[in-house]
């Protein structure tokens, strides 16, 4: 009995510590939104047919005065819960759109460069999202055809009807939609066909070690087969080796993103070449 009580005190104390840490994080995150402490990194992706750098994904980092550089995995969940993601997401989108226009104007990125920006379901569900999106395009002068918004398969699955109508409105503006982390959300082919999207990003868990794991490779082959005849761009995420890149190209995947080609980096450190030298020759 006594040891039960001791355990209880222990759990309560550690739970309390966690709750306290979470509320501190939330407080600092509010401050970060007010003071624009977010930095946008870019991770380029390549076309597998020729290695051309076609676009890049904007990935947020929080440059916290007290914590240092914080990864999105640590603060996006709490930003989603609290609703702060609406403001953070807009700051990222505006910065990324602004950077992309400047890069294109300077001739560092090609005119048809695709900027990918991540979107949370929470943003899609907020009433003024479409208005804000249009305002950012107007302010930054980013042409809508240069923009793709990514939303994860699992977030789409959990907010089905609202999300689909949101996606239709986004596409009516000329902006493209990518389904992110595809393969982890258990959606069906029938369901996919009803969705309005332009590309599928195959989750890194299938790409990782696909050359040693034949199940993973067969899953990717199945995705290629099922989207054949659909007007969909297939993007594989998390390519770390030349073997993975070569195999994906053989299977018929169109685009690839991963540490092999480039890590997410600040704008000033983006690759200067137009074509990657990391693709194996055929
Ligand atoms: P994601 O959108 O699926 O982004 C890909 C993540 O995989 C990035 O992590 C990237 O650094 C990592 N990655 C890319 N290539 C490789 C590789 O070859 N190997 C490995 N091991 N990892 C690779 P990051 O930057 O930490 O972002 C994590 C997640 O945070 C993103 O996953 C996205 O869901 C979310 N996120 C990032 N920025 C934003 C944002 O502005 N808004 C929202 N809503 N979510 C964001
Ligand atoms: Mg993404
Ligand atoms: Mg992803
Ligand atoms: Mg992911």
CSV table of C-alpha atoms and ligand atoms in Angstrom, one decimal:
chain,number,residue,atom,x,y,z
A,1,UNK,CA,0.0,0.0,0.0
A,2,UNK,CA,2.7,2.4,1.0
A,3,UNK,CA,4.6,1.8,-2.3
A,4,UNK,CA,1.4,2.3,-4.3
A,5,UNK,CA,1.1,5.7,-2.7
A,6,UNK,CA,4.7,6.5,-3.4
A,7,UNK,CA,4.2,5.5,-7.1
A,8,UNK,CA,1.2,7.7,-7.2
A,9,UNK,CA,3.1,10.7,-5.9
A,10,UNK,CA,5.8,10.0,-8.4
A,11,UNK,CA,3.4,9.8,-11.4
A,12,UNK,CA,1.6,12.9,-10.3
A,13,UNK,CA,4.8,14.8,-10.0
A,14,UNK,CA,6.1,13.8,-13.4
A,15,UNK,CA,2.7,14.5,-15.0
A,16,UNK,CA,2.7,17.9,-13.4
A,17,UNK,CA,6.2,18.6,-14.7
A,18,UNK,CA,5.0,17.7,-18.2
A,19,UNK,CA,1.9,19.8,-18.0
A,20,UNK,CA,4.1,22.7,-16.7
A,21,UNK,CA,6.6,22.2,-19.6
A,22,UNK,CA,3.8,22.2,-22.1
A,23,UNK,CA,2.2,25.4,-20.8
A,24,UNK,CA,5.6,27.1,-20.8
A,25,UNK,CA,6.2,26.0,-24.4
A,26,UNK,CA,2.8,27.4,-25.3
A,27,UNK,CA,3.5,30.7,-23.6
A,28,UNK,CA,6.8,31.0,-25.5
A,29,UNK,CA,5.1,30.0,-28.7
A,30,UNK,CA,2.7,32.9,-28.3
A,31,UNK,CA,5.6,35.2,-27.9
A,32,UNK,CA,7.3,33.7,-30.9
A,33,UNK,CA,4.3,34.4,-33.1
A,34,UNK,CA,4.2,38.0,-31.9
A,35,UNK,CA,7.9,38.5,-32.5
A,36,UNK,CA,8.2,36.5,-35.8
A,37,UNK,CA,10.8,34.1,-34.5
A,38,UNK,CA,10.2,31.5,-37.2
A,39,UNK,CA,12.7,30.8,-39.9
A,40,UNK,CA,11.9,29.0,-43.2
A,41,UNK,CA,14.2,26.4,-44.5
A,42,UNK,CA,13.9,24.9,-48.0
A,43,UNK,CA,14.5,21.3,-49.1
A,44,UNK,CA,14.6,21.0,-52.9
A,45,UNK,CA,13.2,18.1,-54.8
A,46,UNK,CA,14.3,16.7,-58.2
A,47,UNK,CA,12.7,15.2,-61.3
A,48,UNK,CA,14.0,11.6,-61.5
A,49,UNK,CA,14.1,11.6,-65.3
A,50,UNK,CA,16.9,14.2,-65.5
A,51,UNK,CA,17.8,15.3,-62.0
A,52,UNK,CA,16.5,18.8,-62.5
A,53,UNK,CA,15.7,20.8,-59.3
A,54,UNK,CA,12.0,21.6,-60.0
A,55,UNK,CA,11.0,23.0,-56.6
A,56,UNK,CA,11.4,23.0,-52.9
A,57,UNK,CA,9.4,22.4,-49.7
A,58,UNK,CA,9.3,25.1,-47.1
A,59,UNK,CA,10.0,23.6,-43.6
A,60,UNK,CA,9.6,25.8,-40.6
A,61,UNK,CA,12.1,26.1,-37.7
A,62,UNK,CA,11.7,28.1,-34.5
A,63,UNK,CA,14.7,30.2,-33.6
A,64,UNK,CA,13.9,30.5,-29.9
A,65,UNK,CA,16.1,32.9,-27.9
A,66,UNK,CA,16.0,30.5,-24.9
A,67,UNK,CA,15.8,27.1,-26.6
A,68,UNK,CA,17.9,27.6,-29.8
A,69,UNK,CA,16.7,26.1,-33.1
A,70,UNK,CA,13.6,24.1,-32.4
A,71,UNK,CA,12.3,21.4,-34.8
A,72,UNK,CA,8.7,21.5,-36.1
A,73,UNK,CA,8.2,18.0,-34.6
A,74,UNK,CA,8.5,19.7,-31.2
A,75,UNK,CA,6.1,22.6,-31.6
A,76,UNK,CA,3.7,21.9,-34.5
A,77,UNK,CA,1.5,19.5,-32.4
A,78,UNK,CA,1.0,22.1,-29.7
A,79,UNK,CA,0.5,24.8,-32.3
A,80,UNK,CA,-2.2,22.7,-33.8
A,81,UNK,CA,-3.9,22.0,-30.5
A,82,UNK,CA,-3.8,25.7,-29.5
A,83,UNK,CA,-4.8,27.1,-32.9
A,84,UNK,CA,-1.5,29.1,-33.1
A,85,UNK,CA,-0.9,27.1,-36.3
A,86,UNK,CA,-3.2,29.4,-38.1
A,87,UNK,CA,-0.8,32.3,-37.5
A,88,UNK,CA,2.4,30.3,-37.8
A,89,UNK,CA,1.2,28.8,-41.0
A,90,UNK,CA,0.5,32.2,-42.5
A,91,UNK,CA,3.8,33.6,-41.5
A,92,UNK,CA,5.6,30.6,-43.1
A,93,UNK,CA,3.5,30.9,-46.3
A,94,UNK,CA,4.1,34.6,-46.6
A,95,UNK,CA,7.9,34.3,-46.1
A,96,UNK,CA,8.2,31.4,-48.5
A,97,UNK,CA,6.1,33.2,-51.2
A,98,UNK,CA,8.2,36.3,-50.8
A,99,UNK,CA,11.5,34.4,-51.0
A,100,UNK,CA,10.3,32.4,-54.0
A,101,UNK,CA,9.3,35.5,-56.0
A,102,UNK,CA,12.7,37.1,-55.1
A,103,UNK,CA,14.6,33.9,-56.2
A,104,UNK,CA,12.8,33.7,-59.5
A,105,UNK,CA,13.3,37.4,-60.2
A,106,UNK,CA,17.0,37.0,-59.5
A,107,UNK,CA,17.2,34.1,-61.9
A,108,UNK,CA,18.3,31.7,-59.2
A,109,UNK,CA,15.1,29.6,-59.4
A,110,UNK,CA,13.4,28.9,-62.7
A,111,UNK,CA,10.1,30.7,-63.6
A,112,UNK,CA,8.0,27.5,-63.1
A,113,UNK,CA,9.6,26.6,-59.7
A,114,UNK,CA,7.2,24.8,-57.4
A,115,UNK,CA,7.0,26.0,-53.9
A,116,UNK,CA,5.5,23.4,-51.5
A,117,UNK,CA,4.1,24.7,-48.2
A,118,UNK,CA,2.7,22.4,-45.4
A,119,UNK,CA,-0.9,23.0,-44.3
A,120,UNK,CA,-2.6,21.7,-41.2
A,121,UNK,CA,-6.2,20.6,-41.3
A,122,UNK,CA,-6.9,23.2,-38.6
A,123,UNK,CA,-6.0,25.9,-41.1
A,124,UNK,CA,-8.2,24.4,-43.8
A,125,UNK,CA,-11.1,24.4,-41.3
A,126,UNK,CA,-10.7,28.0,-40.3
A,127,UNK,CA,-13.4,30.2,-41.9
A,128,UNK,CA,-11.1,33.0,-43.2
A,129,UNK,CA,-8.3,30.7,-44.6
A,130,UNK,CA,-9.1,31.1,-48.2
A,131,UNK,CA,-9.3,34.9,-47.9
A,132,UNK,CA,-6.0,35.0,-46.1
A,133,UNK,CA,-4.4,32.8,-48.8
A,134,UNK,CA,-5.6,35.1,-51.5
A,135,UNK,CA,-4.2,38.1,-49.6
A,136,UNK,CA,-0.8,36.5,-49.4
A,137,UNK,CA,-0.7,35.9,-53.1
A,138,UNK,CA,-1.7,39.5,-53.7
A,139,UNK,CA,0.8,40.9,-51.3
A,140,UNK,CA,3.7,38.8,-52.5
A,141,UNK,CA,2.7,38.6,-56.1
A,142,UNK,CA,3.4,34.8,-56.2
A,143,UNK,CA,1.6,33.3,-59.1
A,144,UNK,CA,-0.8,30.6,-57.8
A,145,UNK,CA,0.6,28.1,-60.3
A,146,UNK,CA,3.9,28.2,-58.5
A,147,UNK,CA,2.3,27.1,-55.2
A,148,UNK,CA,1.5,23.6,-53.9
A,149,UNK,CA,0.0,23.1,-50.5
A,150,UNK,CA,0.7,19.8,-48.7
A,151,UNK,CA,-1.7,18.2,-46.3
A,152,UNK,CA,-1.1,14.8,-44.7
A,153,UNK,CA,-3.3,11.9,-45.6
A,154,UNK,CA,-4.1,11.2,-42.0
A,155,UNK,CA,-5.3,14.8,-41.3
A,156,UNK,CA,-7.5,14.6,-44.4
A,157,UNK,CA,-9.0,11.3,-43.3
A,158,UNK,CA,-9.9,12.8,-39.9
A,159,UNK,CA,-11.7,15.8,-41.3
A,160,UNK,CA,-13.1,14.3,-44.5
A,161,UNK,CA,-16.0,16.5,-45.8
A,162,UNK,CA,-14.7,19.9,-44.6
A,163,UNK,CA,-11.3,19.2,-45.9
A,164,UNK,CA,-12.5,18.1,-49.3
A,165,UNK,CA,-14.5,21.3,-49.8
A,166,UNK,CA,-11.5,23.3,-48.7
A,167,UNK,CA,-9.2,21.6,-51.2
A,168,UNK,CA,-11.7,22.3,-54.0
A,169,UNK,CA,-11.6,26.0,-53.1
A,170,UNK,CA,-7.8,26.1,-53.0
A,171,UNK,CA,-7.6,24.4,-56.4
A,172,UNK,CA,-10.1,26.9,-57.8
A,173,UNK,CA,-7.5,29.6,-57.1
A,174,UNK,CA,-5.0,27.7,-59.4
A,175,UNK,CA,-3.0,26.4,-56.4
A,176,UNK,CA,-2.0,22.7,-56.4
A,177,UNK,CA,-2.6,20.1,-53.6
A,178,UNK,CA,-0.2,17.4,-52.5
A,179,UNK,CA,-1.2,14.6,-50.2
A,180,UNK,CA,1.7,14.2,-47.7
A,181,UNK,CA,3.0,11.2,-45.9
A,182,UNK,CA,0.9,9.0,-48.2
A,183,UNK,CA,0.6,5.4,-47.2
A,184,UNK,CA,0.3,6.0,-43.4
A,185,UNK,CA,-3.4,7.1,-43.3
A,186,UNK,CA,-5.1,4.0,-44.7
A,187,UNK,CA,-7.2,5.7,-47.4
A,188,UNK,CA,-8.7,3.6,-50.1
A,189,UNK,CA,-8.4,3.9,-53.8
A,190,UNK,CA,-12.1,4.7,-54.1
A,191,UNK,CA,-11.7,7.5,-51.6
A,192,UNK,CA,-8.6,8.8,-53.4
A,193,UNK,CA,-10.5,9.1,-56.6
A,194,UNK,CA,-13.0,11.5,-55.1
A,195,UNK,CA,-10.3,13.8,-53.8
A,196,UNK,CA,-9.0,16.9,-55.6
A,197,UNK,CA,-5.3,16.6,-55.6
A,198,UNK,CA,-2.3,17.0,-57.9
A,199,UNK,CA,0.5,15.0,-56.3
A,200,UNK,CA,1.1,12.2,-53.8
A,201,UNK,CA,4.1,12.2,-51.6
A,202,UNK,CA,5.0,8.6,-50.7
A,203,UNK,CA,5.9,8.5,-47.0
A,204,UNK,CA,9.6,8.1,-46.1
A,205,UNK,CA,8.9,4.9,-44.1
A,206,UNK,CA,8.3,3.1,-47.4
A,207,UNK,CA,11.3,4.6,-49.2
A,208,UNK,CA,13.7,4.0,-46.3
A,209,UNK,CA,15.4,0.7,-46.8
A,210,UNK,CA,13.2,-0.2,-49.8
A,211,UNK,CA,16.3,-1.7,-51.5
A,212,UNK,CA,16.6,-4.2,-48.6
A,213,UNK,CA,12.9,-4.6,-47.9
A,214,UNK,CA,10.9,-6.1,-50.8
A,215,UNK,CA,7.6,-5.4,-49.1
A,216,UNK,CA,8.3,-1.7,-49.0
A,217,UNK,CA,9.3,-1.8,-52.7
A,218,UNK,CA,6.1,-3.7,-53.6
A,219,UNK,CA,4.0,-1.1,-51.8
A,220,UNK,CA,5.6,1.7,-53.8
A,221,UNK,CA,5.0,-0.3,-57.0
A,222,UNK,CA,1.4,-0.7,-56.0
A,223,UNK,CA,1.0,3.1,-55.6
A,224,UNK,CA,2.6,3.6,-59.0
A,225,UNK,CA,0.2,1.1,-60.5
A,226,UNK,CA,-2.9,2.5,-58.9
A,227,UNK,CA,-2.2,6.1,-60.0
A,228,UNK,CA,-1.4,5.1,-63.5
A,229,UNK,CA,-4.0,6.7,-65.7
A,230,UNK,CA,-4.7,9.3,-63.0
A,231,UNK,CA,-3.1,12.7,-63.7
A,232,UNK,CA,-1.0,12.6,-60.5
A,233,UNK,CA,2.6,13.4,-59.8
A,234,UNK,CA,4.3,10.9,-57.6
A,235,UNK,CA,6.9,12.2,-55.2
A,236,UNK,CA,9.0,10.0,-53.0
A,237,UNK,CA,10.3,11.4,-49.7
A,238,UNK,CA,13.3,10.5,-47.7
A,239,UNK,CA,15.7,9.3,-50.4
A,240,UNK,CA,19.1,8.8,-48.7
A,241,UNK,CA,20.9,6.5,-51.2
A,242,UNK,CA,21.7,6.4,-54.9
A,243,UNK,CA,20.3,2.8,-55.0
A,244,UNK,CA,16.9,4.1,-53.7
A,245,UNK,CA,16.9,6.9,-56.3
A,246,UNK,CA,17.7,4.4,-59.1
A,247,UNK,CA,15.1,1.9,-58.0
A,248,UNK,CA,12.4,4.6,-57.7
A,249,UNK,CA,13.2,5.8,-61.2
A,250,UNK,CA,12.9,2.3,-62.6
A,251,UNK,CA,9.6,1.7,-60.8
A,252,UNK,CA,8.2,4.9,-62.4
A,253,UNK,CA,8.1,7.5,-59.6
A,254,UNK,CA,8.4,11.0,-61.0
A,255,UNK,CA,10.0,13.1,-58.3
A,256,UNK,CA,12.2,12.6,-55.3
A,257,UNK,CA,13.2,14.5,-52.2
A,258,UNK,CA,15.7,13.5,-49.6
A,259,UNK,CA,19.0,14.0,-47.9
A,260,UNK,CA,20.8,12.4,-50.9
A,261,UNK,CA,20.0,15.5,-53.0
A,262,UNK,CA,19.8,18.2,-50.3
A,263,UNK,CA,18.9,18.7,-46.7
A,264,UNK,CA,16.5,21.4,-45.6
A,265,UNK,CA,18.7,24.5,-45.6
A,266,UNK,CA,18.3,28.3,-45.2
A,267,UNK,CA,17.6,30.3,-48.4
A,268,UNK,CA,21.2,31.5,-48.5
A,269,UNK,CA,22.5,27.9,-48.7
A,270,UNK,CA,20.4,26.5,-51.5
A,271,UNK,CA,22.1,24.5,-54.2
A,272,UNK,CA,23.3,26.8,-57.0
A,273,UNK,CA,23.4,24.1,-59.7
A,274,UNK,CA,20.2,23.4,-61.7
A,275,UNK,CA,20.7,19.6,-61.9
A,276,UNK,CA,21.8,17.2,-59.2
A,277,UNK,CA,25.0,15.2,-59.6
A,278,UNK,CA,23.7,12.6,-57.2
A,279,UNK,CA,21.6,10.5,-59.6
A,280,UNK,CA,23.3,7.4,-60.8
A,281,UNK,CA,23.7,7.3,-64.6
A,282,UNK,CA,21.5,4.7,-66.3
B,1,LIG,P1,7.0,16.6,-43.9
B,1,LIG,O1,6.1,17.6,-44.5
B,1,LIG,O2,6.7,15.2,-44.3
B,1,LIG,O3,8.5,17.0,-44.2
B,1,LIG,C1,9.5,16.1,-44.5
B,1,LIG,C2,10.4,15.9,-43.2
B,1,LIG,O4,11.3,14.8,-43.5
B,1,LIG,C3,11.2,17.1,-42.9
B,1,LIG,O5,11.4,17.1,-41.5
B,1,LIG,C4,12.6,16.7,-43.5
B,1,LIG,O6,13.7,17.3,-42.9
B,1,LIG,C5,12.6,15.2,-43.4
B,1,LIG,N1,13.4,14.6,-44.4
B,1,LIG,C6,13.6,15.0,-45.7
B,1,LIG,N2,14.4,14.1,-46.4
B,1,LIG,C7,14.8,13.2,-45.5
B,1,LIG,C8,15.7,12.1,-45.6
B,1,LIG,O7,16.3,11.8,-46.6
B,1,LIG,N3,15.8,11.3,-44.5
B,1,LIG,C9,15.2,11.7,-43.3
B,1,LIG,N4,15.5,10.9,-42.2
B,1,LIG,N5,14.4,12.7,-43.1
B,1,LIG,C10,14.2,13.5,-44.2
B,1,LIG,P2,11.2,18.4,-40.6
B,1,LIG,O8,11.7,19.6,-41.3
B,1,LIG,O9,11.7,18.1,-39.2
B,1,LIG,O10,9.6,18.5,-40.6
B,1,LIG,C11,8.8,17.6,-39.9
B,1,LIG,C12,7.4,17.8,-40.2
B,1,LIG,O11,6.9,19.0,-39.6
B,1,LIG,C13,7.0,17.9,-41.6
B,1,LIG,O12,6.9,16.7,-42.3
B,1,LIG,C14,5.6,18.6,-41.5
B,1,LIG,O13,4.6,17.7,-41.3
B,1,LIG,C15,5.8,19.5,-40.3
B,1,LIG,N6,6.1,20.9,-40.7
B,1,LIG,C16,7.2,21.5,-41.1
B,1,LIG,N7,7.0,22.7,-41.4
B,1,LIG,C17,5.7,23.0,-41.3
B,1,LIG,C18,4.8,24.1,-41.6
B,1,LIG,O14,5.2,25.2,-42.0
B,1,LIG,N8,3.5,23.9,-41.3
B,1,LIG,C19,3.0,22.7,-40.9
B,1,LIG,N9,1.7,22.6,-40.7
B,1,LIG,N10,3.7,21.6,-40.7
B,1,LIG,C20,5.1,21.8,-40.9
B,2,LIG,MG1,5.5,18.0,-46.3
B,3,LIG,MG1,6.0,14.2,-45.8
B,4,LIG,MG1,6.5,13.5,-42.8
